[in-house]
Amino acid sequence: MAKKDEQGPIGPTGRPYHGFPTPPKLDGHGPARIIALCNQKGGVGKTTTTINLAASLANYGRRVLAVDFDPQGALSAGLGIPTHDTPTIYDLLLDTKRDPHDAIVPSATPNLDVIPANIDLSAAEVHLVNEVARETILSRVLRKVSGEYDVILVDCQPSLGILTVNALTASHGVLIPLECEFFALRGVALLIETIDKVRDRLNPSIELDGVLATMYDPRTLHSREVLERVVEAFGDDVLETVIGRTVKFPDASVSGKPITEYAPEHAAAQAYLRLARELIARGAVA
Ligand SMILES: Nc1ncnc2c1ncn2[C@@H]1O[C@H](COP(=O)(O)OP(=O)(O)OP(=O)(O)O)[C@@H](O)[C@H]1O
Ligand SMILES: [Mg+2]
């Protein structure tokens, strides 16, 4: 076994701790890699991760589009984007001839644009049922703007319905946030099965970009045990960056800002910046 001083510190996933280098500047922008944030379990940190990863990538000079794909509109709210009396993702799905720029709104964070959603999107399932090629509608919408961005993040709703299948069909990669809590792994087999089906039938090149442990509390044995189980199940697909549990996240959401702006020095902001660097180092993002 390597001595501690040879090995350096060990991270919470049991691997040597890497800080990941500051990403190089990009010469130009696009085409975007599209990543869906997906888990049909509710409240695991999909939206929080979409907001803060988007802001962190934008901070490193990447042009980012965050797509709110949940009728609850939490991503839009968390970035302070109004969702009423304004075109939303629903309008783009309903009329694929419509210019997506109609619905794209710049956020207060430089380099970060948003396509908002509101409760209208809950009607999309019904509308899409009778559409031809209904699984590829989001893909057709995003294709029109992907040349302008380096990364497009799609915040999925907690379900494996037609909207999530659309997100997976449109995406190059999928990121699965898992809460370090009881039952974290319950239902994940079904999610992996859904991704496999989408790969078989609709999107042969979709990759698992990583499993992200969220709401980790290193002081509890329970949290550490859950993370161990997640690493047993997913091995190196578990991202080294782990997001700790802190009330700063709900606080930041209320303020309508990413945590990187609400509390930039806080460990939680630093964790999302590190996640952005890790995904760039892994090649998941340019
Ligand atoms: N690391 C964290 N520590 C503490 N609270 C967190 C953390 N991440 C997210 N939260 C809080 O937990 C709640 C659920 O998070 P979030 O909305 O990101 O999950 P979600 O998976 O998008 O949920 P849904 O399935 O309902 O869309 C929110 O109130 C959020 O502020
Ligand atoms: Mg959400």
PDB file of C-alpha atoms and ligand atoms in Angstrom:
ATOM      1  CA  MET A   1       0.000   0.000   0.000  1.00  0.00           C
ATOM      2  CA  ALA A   2       1.310   3.440  -0.845  1.00  0.00           C
ATOM      3  CA  LYS A   3       2.256   5.626   2.070  1.00  0.00           C
ATOM      4  CA  LYS A   4       0.002   8.547   2.759  1.00  0.00           C
ATOM      5  CA  ASP A   5       2.672  11.118   1.878  1.00  0.00           C
ATOM      6  CA  GLU A   6       3.273   9.404  -1.512  1.00  0.00           C
ATOM      7  CA  GLN A   7      -0.399   9.150  -2.274  1.00  0.00           C
ATOM      8  CA  GLY A   8      -1.602  12.514  -1.045  1.00  0.00           C
ATOM      9  CA  PRO A   9      -5.095  13.089   0.285  1.00  0.00           C
ATOM     10  CA  ILE A  10      -7.929  10.704  -0.604  1.00  0.00           C
ATOM     11  CA  GLY A  11     -11.259  12.125  -1.767  1.00  0.00           C
ATOM     12  CA  PRO A  12     -14.673  10.979  -0.480  1.00  0.00           C
ATOM     13  CA  THR A  13     -15.077   8.488  -3.356  1.00  0.00           C
ATOM     14  CA  GLY A  14     -11.939   6.654  -2.193  1.00  0.00           C
ATOM     15  CA  ARG A  15      -9.697   7.899  -5.000  1.00  0.00           C
ATOM     16  CA  PRO A  16      -6.738  10.281  -4.686  1.00  0.00           C
ATOM     17  CA  TYR A  17      -7.954  13.857  -4.478  1.00  0.00           C
ATOM     18  CA  HIS A  18      -7.483  15.952  -7.655  1.00  0.00           C
ATOM     19  CA  GLY A  19      -8.098  19.663  -7.796  1.00  0.00           C
ATOM     20  CA  PHE A  20      -8.330  19.577 -11.640  1.00  0.00           C
ATOM     21  CA  PRO A  21      -6.540  22.311 -13.556  1.00  0.00           C
ATOM     22  CA  THR A  22      -8.059  25.643 -14.515  1.00  0.00           C
ATOM     23  CA  PRO A  23      -9.472  24.961 -17.994  1.00  0.00           C
ATOM     24  CA  PRO A  24      -7.773  26.574 -20.979  1.00  0.00           C
ATOM     25  CA  LYS A  25      -9.625  29.391 -22.727  1.00  0.00           C
ATOM     26  CA  LEU A  26     -11.484  28.396 -25.904  1.00  0.00           C
ATOM     27  CA  ASP A  27     -10.611  30.048 -29.222  1.00  0.00           C
ATOM     28  CA  GLY A  28     -14.127  29.793 -30.602  1.00  0.00           C
ATOM     29  CA  HIS A  29     -17.524  28.481 -29.590  1.00  0.00           C
ATOM     30  CA  GLY A  30     -19.671  25.497 -30.502  1.00  0.00           C
ATOM     31  CA  PRO A  31     -20.908  23.084 -31.520  1.00  0.00           C
ATOM     32  CA  ALA A  32     -22.408  22.338 -28.140  1.00  0.00           C
ATOM     33  CA  ARG A  33     -22.256  19.085 -26.287  1.00  0.00           C
ATOM     34  CA  ILE A  34     -25.766  18.493 -24.952  1.00  0.00           C
ATOM     35  CA  ILE A  35     -26.035  16.957 -21.480  1.00  0.00           C
ATOM     36  CA  ALA A  36     -29.273  15.856 -19.775  1.00  0.00           C
ATOM     37  CA  LEU A  37     -29.475  15.963 -15.982  1.00  0.00           C
ATOM     38  CA  CYS A  38     -31.676  13.075 -15.233  1.00  0.00           C
ATOM     39  CA  ASN A  39     -33.110  11.076 -12.341  1.00  0.00           C
ATOM     40  CA  GLN A  40     -36.795  10.203 -11.997  1.00  0.00           C
ATOM     41  CA  LYS A  41     -36.432  10.431  -8.225  1.00  0.00           C
ATOM     42  CA  GLY A  42     -37.514  13.868  -7.016  1.00  0.00           C
ATOM     43  CA  GLY A  43     -35.386  16.287  -5.029  1.00  0.00           C
ATOM     44  CA  VAL A  44     -31.969  14.767  -5.706  1.00  0.00           C
ATOM     45  CA  GLY A  45     -30.299  17.969  -6.932  1.00  0.00           C
ATOM     46  CA  LYS A  46     -30.952  17.952 -10.691  1.00  0.00           C
ATOM     47  CA  THR A  47     -31.999  21.582 -10.843  1.00  0.00           C
ATOM     48  CA  THR A  48     -29.424  22.799  -8.316  1.00  0.00           C
ATOM     49  CA  THR A  49     -26.735  21.029 -10.323  1.00  0.00           C
ATOM     50  CA  THR A  50     -27.965  22.381 -13.651  1.00  0.00           C
ATOM     51  CA  ILE A  51     -27.951  25.953 -12.336  1.00  0.00           C
ATOM     52  CA  ASN A  52     -24.592  25.822 -10.611  1.00  0.00           C
ATOM     53  CA  LEU A  53     -22.766  23.689 -13.152  1.00  0.00           C
ATOM     54  CA  ALA A  54     -24.051  26.006 -15.883  1.00  0.00           C
ATOM     55  CA  ALA A  55     -22.826  29.069 -13.979  1.00  0.00           C
ATOM     56  CA  SER A  56     -19.475  27.411 -13.239  1.00  0.00           C
ATOM     57  CA  LEU A  57     -18.874  26.467 -16.876  1.00  0.00           C
ATOM     58  CA  ALA A  58     -19.889  29.998 -17.874  1.00  0.00           C
ATOM     59  CA  ASN A  59     -17.379  31.280 -15.329  1.00  0.00           C
ATOM     60  CA  TYR A  60     -14.661  29.408 -17.236  1.00  0.00           C
ATOM     61  CA  GLY A  61     -15.652  31.178 -20.444  1.00  0.00           C
ATOM     62  CA  ARG A  62     -17.853  28.436 -21.882  1.00  0.00           C
ATOM     63  CA  ARG A  63     -20.993  29.605 -23.679  1.00  0.00           C
ATOM     64  CA  VAL A  64     -23.790  27.789 -21.880  1.00  0.00           C
ATOM     65  CA  LEU A  65     -27.494  27.315 -22.577  1.00  0.00           C
ATOM     66  CA  ALA A  66     -29.573  25.932 -19.707  1.00  0.00           C
ATOM     67  CA  VAL A  67     -32.899  24.432 -20.769  1.00  0.00           C
ATOM     68  CA  ASP A  68     -35.670  24.229 -18.180  1.00  0.00           C
ATOM     69  CA  PHE A  69     -37.446  20.990 -19.086  1.00  0.00           C
ATOM     70  CA  ASP A  70     -39.639  20.700 -16.003  1.00  0.00           C
ATOM     71  CA  PRO A  71     -43.134  22.280 -15.830  1.00  0.00           C
ATOM     72  CA  GLN A  72     -42.313  23.326 -12.237  1.00  0.00           C
ATOM     73  CA  GLY A  73     -39.981  25.942 -13.720  1.00  0.00           C
ATOM     74  CA  ALA A  74     -37.503  25.662 -10.822  1.00  0.00           C
ATOM     75  CA  LEU A  75     -34.459  26.213 -13.026  1.00  0.00           C
ATOM     76  CA  SER A  76     -35.948  29.430 -14.424  1.00  0.00           C
ATOM     77  CA  ALA A  77     -36.860  30.645 -10.933  1.00  0.00           C
ATOM     78  CA  GLY A  78     -33.445  29.727  -9.543  1.00  0.00           C
ATOM     79  CA  LEU A  79     -31.805  31.913 -12.188  1.00  0.00           C
ATOM     80  CA  GLY A  80     -34.274  34.743 -11.705  1.00  0.00           C
ATOM     81  CA  ILE A  81     -35.874  34.308 -15.157  1.00  0.00           C
ATOM     82  CA  PRO A  82     -39.564  35.263 -15.481  1.00  0.00           C
ATOM     83  CA  THR A  83     -41.752  32.464 -16.900  1.00  0.00           C
ATOM     84  CA  HIS A  84     -45.037  34.229 -17.544  1.00  0.00           C
ATOM     85  CA  ASP A  85     -46.084  36.147 -20.650  1.00  0.00           C
ATOM     86  CA  THR A  86     -42.916  35.022 -22.354  1.00  0.00           C
ATOM     87  CA  PRO A  87     -42.204  32.261 -24.884  1.00  0.00           C
ATOM     88  CA  THR A  88     -41.010  29.051 -23.227  1.00  0.00           C
ATOM     89  CA  ILE A  89     -39.657  25.672 -24.259  1.00  0.00           C
ATOM     90  CA  TYR A  90     -43.269  24.534 -24.621  1.00  0.00           C
ATOM     91  CA  ASP A  91     -43.847  26.994 -27.488  1.00  0.00           C
ATOM     92  CA  LEU A  92     -40.734  25.690 -29.247  1.00  0.00           C
ATOM     93  CA  LEU A  93     -41.873  22.063 -28.900  1.00  0.00           C
ATOM     94  CA  LEU A  94     -45.320  22.877 -30.191  1.00  0.00           C
ATOM     95  CA  ASP A  95     -44.059  24.687 -33.275  1.00  0.00           C
ATOM     96  CA  THR A  96     -40.680  23.351 -34.359  1.00  0.00           C
ATOM     97  CA  LYS A  97     -40.548  25.950 -37.154  1.00  0.00           C
ATOM     98  CA  ARG A  98     -40.375  28.680 -34.544  1.00  0.00           C
ATOM     99  CA  ASP A  99     -36.986  30.324 -34.024  1.00  0.00           C
ATOM    100  CA  PRO A 100     -35.612  29.135 -30.642  1.00  0.00           C
ATOM    101  CA  HIS A 101     -34.104  32.607 -30.147  1.00  0.00           C
ATOM    102  CA  ASP A 102     -37.667  33.769 -29.441  1.00  0.00           C
ATOM    103  CA  ALA A 103     -37.479  31.910 -26.124  1.00  0.00           C
ATOM    104  CA  ILE A 104     -33.795  32.285 -25.226  1.00  0.00           C
ATOM    105  CA  VAL A 105     -33.203  34.760 -22.384  1.00  0.00           C
ATOM    106  CA  PRO A 106     -29.787  35.924 -21.168  1.00  0.00           C
ATOM    107  CA  SER A 107     -29.333  35.353 -17.429  1.00  0.00           C
ATOM    108  CA  ALA A 108     -27.585  37.824 -15.123  1.00  0.00           C
ATOM    109  CA  THR A 109     -24.506  35.576 -15.357  1.00  0.00           C
ATOM    110  CA  PRO A 110     -22.300  36.391 -18.370  1.00  0.00           C
ATOM    111  CA  ASN A 111     -22.132  33.520 -20.933  1.00  0.00           C
ATOM    112  CA  LEU A 112     -25.248  31.835 -19.508  1.00  0.00           C
ATOM    113  CA  ASP A 113     -28.543  31.840 -21.442  1.00  0.00           C
ATOM    114  CA  VAL A 114     -31.773  30.129 -20.457  1.00  0.00           C
ATOM    115  CA  ILE A 115     -34.815  28.684 -22.186  1.00  0.00           C
ATOM    116  CA  PRO A 116     -37.474  28.930 -19.457  1.00  0.00           C
ATOM    117  CA  ALA A 117     -40.412  26.631 -18.747  1.00  0.00           C
ATOM    118  CA  ASN A 118     -43.675  27.006 -16.912  1.00  0.00           C
ATOM    119  CA  ILE A 119     -46.691  24.872 -16.096  1.00  0.00           C
ATOM    120  CA  ASP A 120     -47.762  24.902 -19.783  1.00  0.00           C
ATOM    121  CA  LEU A 121     -45.109  22.243 -20.349  1.00  0.00           C
ATOM    122  CA  SER A 122     -47.225  19.744 -18.415  1.00  0.00           C
ATOM    123  CA  ALA A 123     -49.584  19.722 -21.435  1.00  0.00           C
ATOM    124  CA  ALA A 124     -46.752  18.715 -23.748  1.00  0.00           C
ATOM    125  CA  GLU A 125     -47.014  15.015 -22.893  1.00  0.00           C
ATOM    126  CA  VAL A 126     -50.574  14.991 -24.192  1.00  0.00           C
ATOM    127  CA  HIS A 127     -49.716  16.995 -27.320  1.00  0.00           C
ATOM    128  CA  LEU A 128     -46.675  14.915 -28.168  1.00  0.00           C
ATOM    129  CA  VAL A 129     -48.460  11.562 -27.979  1.00  0.00           C
ATOM    130  CA  ASN A 130     -49.902  11.991 -31.464  1.00  0.00           C
ATOM    131  CA  GLU A 131     -46.861  13.642 -33.058  1.00  0.00           C
ATOM    132  CA  VAL A 132     -44.751  11.926 -35.682  1.00  0.00           C
ATOM    133  CA  ALA A 133     -41.206  11.323 -34.356  1.00  0.00           C
ATOM    134  CA  ARG A 134     -42.340  12.645 -31.001  1.00  0.00           C
ATOM    135  CA  GLU A 135     -39.133  11.541 -29.248  1.00  0.00           C
ATOM    136  CA  THR A 136     -36.921  13.765 -31.416  1.00  0.00           C
ATOM    137  CA  ILE A 137     -38.698  17.098 -31.076  1.00  0.00           C
ATOM    138  CA  LEU A 138     -36.339  18.636 -28.506  1.00  0.00           C
ATOM    139  CA  SER A 139     -33.397  17.403 -30.549  1.00  0.00           C
ATOM    140  CA  ARG A 140     -34.730  19.247 -33.593  1.00  0.00           C
ATOM    141  CA  VAL A 141     -35.223  22.433 -31.557  1.00  0.00           C
ATOM    142  CA  LEU A 142     -31.749  22.403 -29.992  1.00  0.00           C
ATOM    143  CA  ARG A 143     -29.974  21.545 -33.233  1.00  0.00           C
ATOM    144  CA  LYS A 144     -30.848  25.020 -34.514  1.00  0.00           C
ATOM    145  CA  VAL A 145     -28.861  26.787 -31.787  1.00  0.00           C
ATOM    146  CA  SER A 146     -26.206  24.260 -30.831  1.00  0.00           C
ATOM    147  CA  GLY A 147     -23.608  26.001 -32.999  1.00  0.00           C
ATOM    148  CA  GLU A 148     -23.727  29.045 -30.721  1.00  0.00           C
ATOM    149  CA  TYR A 149     -22.933  27.249 -27.448  1.00  0.00           C
ATOM    150  CA  ASP A 150     -20.206  25.032 -26.002  1.00  0.00           C
ATOM    151  CA  VAL A 151     -22.596  23.163 -23.756  1.00  0.00           C
ATOM    152  CA  ILE A 152     -26.346  22.824 -23.406  1.00  0.00           C
ATOM    153  CA  LEU A 153     -27.643  21.475 -20.074  1.00  0.00           C
ATOM    154  CA  VAL A 154     -31.189  20.088 -19.939  1.00  0.00           C
ATOM    155  CA  ASP A 155     -32.819  20.008 -16.498  1.00  0.00           C
ATOM    156  CA  CYS A 156     -35.260  17.072 -16.613  1.00  0.00           C
ATOM    157  CA  GLN A 157     -38.403  16.621 -14.571  1.00  0.00           C
ATOM    158  CA  PRO A 158     -38.578  13.738 -12.065  1.00  0.00           C
ATOM    159  CA  SER A 159     -40.174  11.204 -14.414  1.00  0.00           C
ATOM    160  CA  LEU A 160     -39.197   8.867 -17.220  1.00  0.00           C
ATOM    161  CA  GLY A 161     -41.997  10.056 -19.507  1.00  0.00           C
ATOM    162  CA  ILE A 162     -41.907  11.426 -23.032  1.00  0.00           C
ATOM    163  CA  LEU A 163     -40.195  14.695 -22.016  1.00  0.00           C
ATOM    164  CA  THR A 164     -37.281  12.876 -20.411  1.00  0.00           C
ATOM    165  CA  VAL A 165     -37.044  10.542 -23.409  1.00  0.00           C
ATOM    166  CA  ASN A 166     -36.886  13.672 -25.593  1.00  0.00           C
ATOM    167  CA  ALA A 167     -34.059  15.033 -23.439  1.00  0.00           C
ATOM    168  CA  LEU A 168     -32.125  11.756 -23.646  1.00  0.00           C
ATOM    169  CA  THR A 169     -32.673  11.564 -27.397  1.00  0.00           C
ATOM    170  CA  ALA A 170     -31.329  15.102 -27.844  1.00  0.00           C
ATOM    171  CA  SER A 171     -28.264  14.563 -25.635  1.00  0.00           C
ATOM    172  CA  HIS A 172     -24.699  13.447 -26.149  1.00  0.00           C
ATOM    173  CA  GLY A 173     -24.323  12.651 -22.483  1.00  0.00           C
ATOM    174  CA  VAL A 174     -26.305  12.160 -19.311  1.00  0.00           C
ATOM    175  CA  LEU A 175     -25.385  13.185 -15.799  1.00  0.00           C
ATOM    176  CA  ILE A 176     -27.176  11.426 -12.934  1.00  0.00           C
ATOM    177  CA  PRO A 177     -27.326  13.259  -9.598  1.00  0.00           C
ATOM    178  CA  LEU A 178     -27.833  10.892  -6.648  1.00  0.00           C
ATOM    179  CA  GLU A 179     -28.675  12.105  -3.168  1.00  0.00           C
ATOM    180  CA  CYS A 180     -26.539  10.478  -0.450  1.00  0.00           C
ATOM    181  CA  GLU A 181     -29.622   9.262   1.413  1.00  0.00           C
ATOM    182  CA  PHE A 182     -31.560   6.042   1.998  1.00  0.00           C
ATOM    183  CA  PHE A 183     -32.978   4.625  -1.258  1.00  0.00           C
ATOM    184  CA  ALA A 184     -30.546   6.669  -3.372  1.00  0.00           C
ATOM    185  CA  LEU A 185     -30.056   3.653  -5.634  1.00  0.00           C
ATOM    186  CA  ARG A 186     -33.696   2.645  -5.708  1.00  0.00           C
ATOM    187  CA  GLY A 187     -34.999   3.195  -9.231  1.00  0.00           C
ATOM    188  CA  VAL A 188     -31.587   3.828 -10.729  1.00  0.00           C
ATOM    189  CA  ALA A 189     -31.701   0.440 -12.501  1.00  0.00           C
ATOM    190  CA  LEU A 190     -34.856   1.597 -14.265  1.00  0.00           C
ATOM    191  CA  LEU A 191     -33.159   4.865 -15.249  1.00  0.00           C
ATOM    192  CA  ILE A 192     -30.160   2.976 -16.680  1.00  0.00           C
ATOM    193  CA  GLU A 193     -32.578   0.663 -18.531  1.00  0.00           C
ATOM    194  CA  THR A 194     -34.317   3.708 -20.023  1.00  0.00           C
ATOM    195  CA  ILE A 195     -30.972   5.178 -21.139  1.00  0.00           C
ATOM    196  CA  ASP A 196     -30.084   1.784 -22.699  1.00  0.00           C
ATOM    197  CA  LYS A 197     -33.395   1.679 -24.572  1.00  0.00           C
ATOM    198  CA  VAL A 198     -32.876   5.204 -25.877  1.00  0.00           C
ATOM    199  CA  ARG A 199     -29.365   4.195 -26.988  1.00  0.00           C
ATOM    200  CA  ASP A 200     -30.751   1.111 -28.778  1.00  0.00           C
ATOM    201  CA  ARG A 201     -33.629   2.773 -30.536  1.00  0.00           C
ATOM    202  CA  LEU A 202     -33.134   6.518 -30.830  1.00  0.00           C
ATOM    203  CA  ASN A 203     -29.686   7.821 -29.936  1.00  0.00           C
ATOM    204  CA  PRO A 204     -26.890   5.250 -30.377  1.00  0.00           C
ATOM    205  CA  SER A 205     -24.121   7.581 -29.219  1.00  0.00           C
ATOM    206  CA  ILE A 206     -25.508   8.692 -25.836  1.00  0.00           C
ATOM    207  CA  GLU A 207     -22.936   8.265 -23.041  1.00  0.00           C
ATOM    208  CA  LEU A 208     -23.111   8.238 -19.266  1.00  0.00           C
ATOM    209  CA  ASP A 209     -21.024  11.296 -18.416  1.00  0.00           C
ATOM    210  CA  GLY A 210     -21.093  10.594 -14.723  1.00  0.00           C
ATOM    211  CA  VAL A 211     -22.939   9.957 -11.502  1.00  0.00           C
ATOM    212  CA  LEU A 212     -22.795  12.902  -9.125  1.00  0.00           C
ATOM    213  CA  ALA A 213     -23.188  12.359  -5.388  1.00  0.00           C
ATOM    214  CA  THR A 214     -25.137  15.264  -3.861  1.00  0.00           C
ATOM    215  CA  MET A 215     -26.190  16.322  -0.353  1.00  0.00           C
ATOM    216  CA  TYR A 216     -23.229  14.447   1.097  1.00  0.00           C
ATOM    217  CA  ASP A 217     -22.618  14.900   4.807  1.00  0.00           C
ATOM    218  CA  PRO A 218     -19.211  13.505   5.761  1.00  0.00           C
ATOM    219  CA  ARG A 219     -20.102  13.682   9.471  1.00  0.00           C
ATOM    220  CA  THR A 220     -22.733  10.960   9.149  1.00  0.00           C
ATOM    221  CA  LEU A 221     -21.821   7.315   8.787  1.00  0.00           C
ATOM    222  CA  HIS A 222     -24.980   6.925   6.766  1.00  0.00           C
ATOM    223  CA  SER A 223     -23.905   9.408   4.087  1.00  0.00           C
ATOM    224  CA  ARG A 224     -20.488   7.758   3.843  1.00  0.00           C
ATOM    225  CA  GLU A 225     -22.071   4.304   3.525  1.00  0.00           C
ATOM    226  CA  VAL A 226     -24.417   5.406   0.771  1.00  0.00           C
ATOM    227  CA  LEU A 227     -21.509   6.936  -1.153  1.00  0.00           C
ATOM    228  CA  GLU A 228     -19.590   3.659  -0.761  1.00  0.00           C
ATOM    229  CA  ARG A 229     -22.540   1.747  -2.224  1.00  0.00           C
ATOM    230  CA  VAL A 230     -22.791   4.191  -5.115  1.00  0.00           C
ATOM    231  CA  VAL A 231     -19.075   3.714  -5.872  1.00  0.00           C
ATOM    232  CA  GLU A 232     -19.535  -0.085  -5.698  1.00  0.00           C
ATOM    233  CA  ALA A 233     -22.372   0.165  -8.199  1.00  0.00           C
ATOM    234  CA  PHE A 234     -20.867   2.675 -10.655  1.00  0.00           C
ATOM    235  CA  GLY A 235     -17.094   2.563 -10.148  1.00  0.00           C
ATOM    236  CA  ASP A 236     -15.208   5.262 -12.038  1.00  0.00           C
ATOM    237  CA  ASP A 237     -18.448   6.651 -13.465  1.00  0.00           C
ATOM    238  CA  VAL A 238     -18.914   8.267 -10.055  1.00  0.00           C
ATOM    239  CA  LEU A 239     -17.485  11.746 -10.378  1.00  0.00           C
ATOM    240  CA  GLU A 240     -14.736  12.552  -7.912  1.00  0.00           C
ATOM    241  CA  THR A 241     -16.426  15.817  -7.081  1.00  0.00           C
ATOM    242  CA  VAL A 242     -19.047  15.320  -4.400  1.00  0.00           C
ATOM    243  CA  ILE A 243     -21.529  18.036  -3.450  1.00  0.00           C
ATOM    244  CA  GLY A 244     -21.948  18.559   0.282  1.00  0.00           C
ATOM    245  CA  ARG A 245     -25.234  19.214   2.039  1.00  0.00           C
ATOM    246  CA  THR A 246     -25.718  22.874   2.972  1.00  0.00           C
ATOM    247  CA  VAL A 247     -28.593  25.319   3.430  1.00  0.00           C
ATOM    248  CA  LYS A 248     -26.730  27.747   1.173  1.00  0.00           C
ATOM    249  CA  PHE A 249     -28.430  26.056  -1.819  1.00  0.00           C
ATOM    250  CA  PRO A 250     -32.031  26.765  -0.836  1.00  0.00           C
ATOM    251  CA  ASP A 251     -30.885  30.268   0.197  1.00  0.00           C
ATOM    252  CA  ALA A 252     -29.268  30.876  -3.191  1.00  0.00           C
ATOM    253  CA  SER A 253     -32.393  29.634  -5.042  1.00  0.00           C
ATOM    254  CA  VAL A 254     -34.563  32.107  -3.170  1.00  0.00           C
ATOM    255  CA  SER A 255     -32.194  34.884  -4.219  1.00  0.00           C
ATOM    256  CA  GLY A 256     -32.501  33.772  -7.876  1.00  0.00           C
ATOM    257  CA  LYS A 257     -28.732  33.433  -8.241  1.00  0.00           C
ATOM    258  CA  PRO A 258     -26.267  30.581  -8.684  1.00  0.00           C
ATOM    259  CA  ILE A 259     -24.290  29.821  -5.549  1.00  0.00           C
ATOM    260  CA  THR A 260     -21.116  30.860  -7.361  1.00  0.00           C
ATOM    261  CA  GLU A 261     -22.512  34.408  -7.210  1.00  0.00           C
ATOM    262  CA  TYR A 262     -24.555  34.212  -4.008  1.00  0.00           C
ATOM    263  CA  ALA A 263     -21.666  32.857  -1.895  1.00  0.00           C
ATOM    264  CA  PRO A 264     -18.625  32.493  -4.147  1.00  0.00           C
ATOM    265  CA  GLU A 265     -16.226  31.633  -1.319  1.00  0.00           C
ATOM    266  CA  HIS A 266     -18.468  28.956   0.175  1.00  0.00           C
ATOM    267  CA  ALA A 267     -17.301  25.323  -0.141  1.00  0.00           C
ATOM    268  CA  ALA A 268     -20.475  24.518  -2.095  1.00  0.00           C
ATOM    269  CA  ALA A 269     -19.647  27.118  -4.767  1.00  0.00           C
ATOM    270  CA  GLN A 270     -16.099  25.784  -4.943  1.00  0.00           C
ATOM    271  CA  ALA A 271     -17.501  22.242  -5.345  1.00  0.00           C
ATOM    272  CA  TYR A 272     -19.505  23.186  -8.450  1.00  0.00           C
ATOM    273  CA  LEU A 273     -16.524  25.029  -9.932  1.00  0.00           C
ATOM    274  CA  ARG A 274     -14.490  21.875  -9.373  1.00  0.00           C
ATOM    275  CA  LEU A 275     -17.241  19.783 -10.979  1.00  0.00           C
ATOM    276  CA  ALA A 276     -16.999  22.013 -14.063  1.00  0.00           C
ATOM    277  CA  ARG A 277     -13.212  21.523 -14.154  1.00  0.00           C
ATOM    278  CA  GLU A 278     -13.606  17.761 -13.694  1.00  0.00           C
ATOM    279  CA  LEU A 279     -16.075  17.483 -16.587  1.00  0.00           C
ATOM    280  CA  ILE A 280     -13.746  19.516 -18.810  1.00  0.00           C
ATOM    281  CA  ALA A 281     -10.787  17.337 -17.727  1.00  0.00           C
ATOM    282  CA  ARG A 282     -12.835  14.216 -18.554  1.00  0.00           C
ATOM    283  CA  GLY A 283     -13.665  15.595 -21.991  1.00  0.00           C
ATOM    284  CA  ALA A 284     -17.415  15.715 -21.310  1.00  0.00           C
ATOM    285  CA  VAL A 285     -17.311  19.449 -22.072  1.00  0.00           C
ATOM    286  CA  ALA A 286     -14.909  21.361 -24.339  1.00  0.00           C
TER     287      ALA A 286
HETATM  288  N1  LIG B   1     -26.272  19.956  -1.767  1.00  0.00           N
HETATM  289  C1  LIG B   1     -27.423  20.365  -1.223  1.00  0.00           C
HETATM  290  N2  LIG B   1     -27.519  20.597   0.117  1.00  0.00           N
HETATM  291  C2  LIG B   1     -28.667  20.990   0.668  1.00  0.00           C
HETATM  292  N3  LIG B   1     -29.804  21.204  -0.026  1.00  0.00           N
HETATM  293  C3  LIG B   1     -29.768  20.989  -1.356  1.00  0.00           C
HETATM  294  C4  LIG B   1     -28.588  20.555  -2.029  1.00  0.00           C
HETATM  295  N4  LIG B   1     -28.872  20.437  -3.341  1.00  0.00           N
HETATM  296  C5  LIG B   1     -30.155  20.765  -3.487  1.00  0.00           C
HETATM  297  N5  LIG B   1     -30.716  21.115  -2.300  1.00  0.00           N
HETATM  298  C6  LIG B   1     -32.084  21.507  -2.027  1.00  0.00           C
HETATM  299  O1  LIG B   1     -32.900  20.357  -2.119  1.00  0.00           O
HETATM  300  C7  LIG B   1     -34.115  20.641  -2.805  1.00  0.00           C
HETATM  301  C8  LIG B   1     -34.205  19.791  -4.075  1.00  0.00           C
HETATM  302  O2  LIG B   1     -33.133  20.140  -4.951  1.00  0.00           O
HETATM  303  P1  LIG B   1     -33.364  20.290  -6.508  1.00  0.00           P
HETATM  304  O3  LIG B   1     -34.573  21.116  -6.778  1.00  0.00           O
HETATM  305  O4  LIG B   1     -32.099  20.705  -7.121  1.00  0.00           O
HETATM  306  O5  LIG B   1     -33.677  18.769  -6.858  1.00  0.00           O
HETATM  307  P2  LIG B   1     -34.356  18.197  -8.185  1.00  0.00           P
HETATM  308  O6  LIG B   1     -33.790  16.824  -8.372  1.00  0.00           O
HETATM  309  O7  LIG B   1     -34.250  19.146  -9.294  1.00  0.00           O
HETATM  310  O8  LIG B   1     -35.875  18.102  -7.712  1.00  0.00           O
HETATM  311  P3  LIG B   1     -37.139  17.765  -8.646  1.00  0.00           P
HETATM  312  O9  LIG B   1     -37.062  16.296  -8.882  1.00  0.00           O
HETATM  313  O10 LIG B   1     -38.320  18.167  -7.815  1.00  0.00           O
HETATM  314  O11 LIG B   1     -36.990  18.559  -9.908  1.00  0.00           O
HETATM  315  C9  LIG B   1     -34.088  22.124  -3.088  1.00  0.00           C
HETATM  316  O12 LIG B   1     -34.752  22.788  -2.052  1.00  0.00           O
HETATM  317  C10 LIG B   1     -32.605  22.486  -3.057  1.00  0.00           C
HETATM  318  O13 LIG B   1     -32.375  23.817  -2.673  1.00  0.00           O
HETATM  319 MG    MG B   2     -35.728  19.938 -10.528  1.00  0.00          MG
END
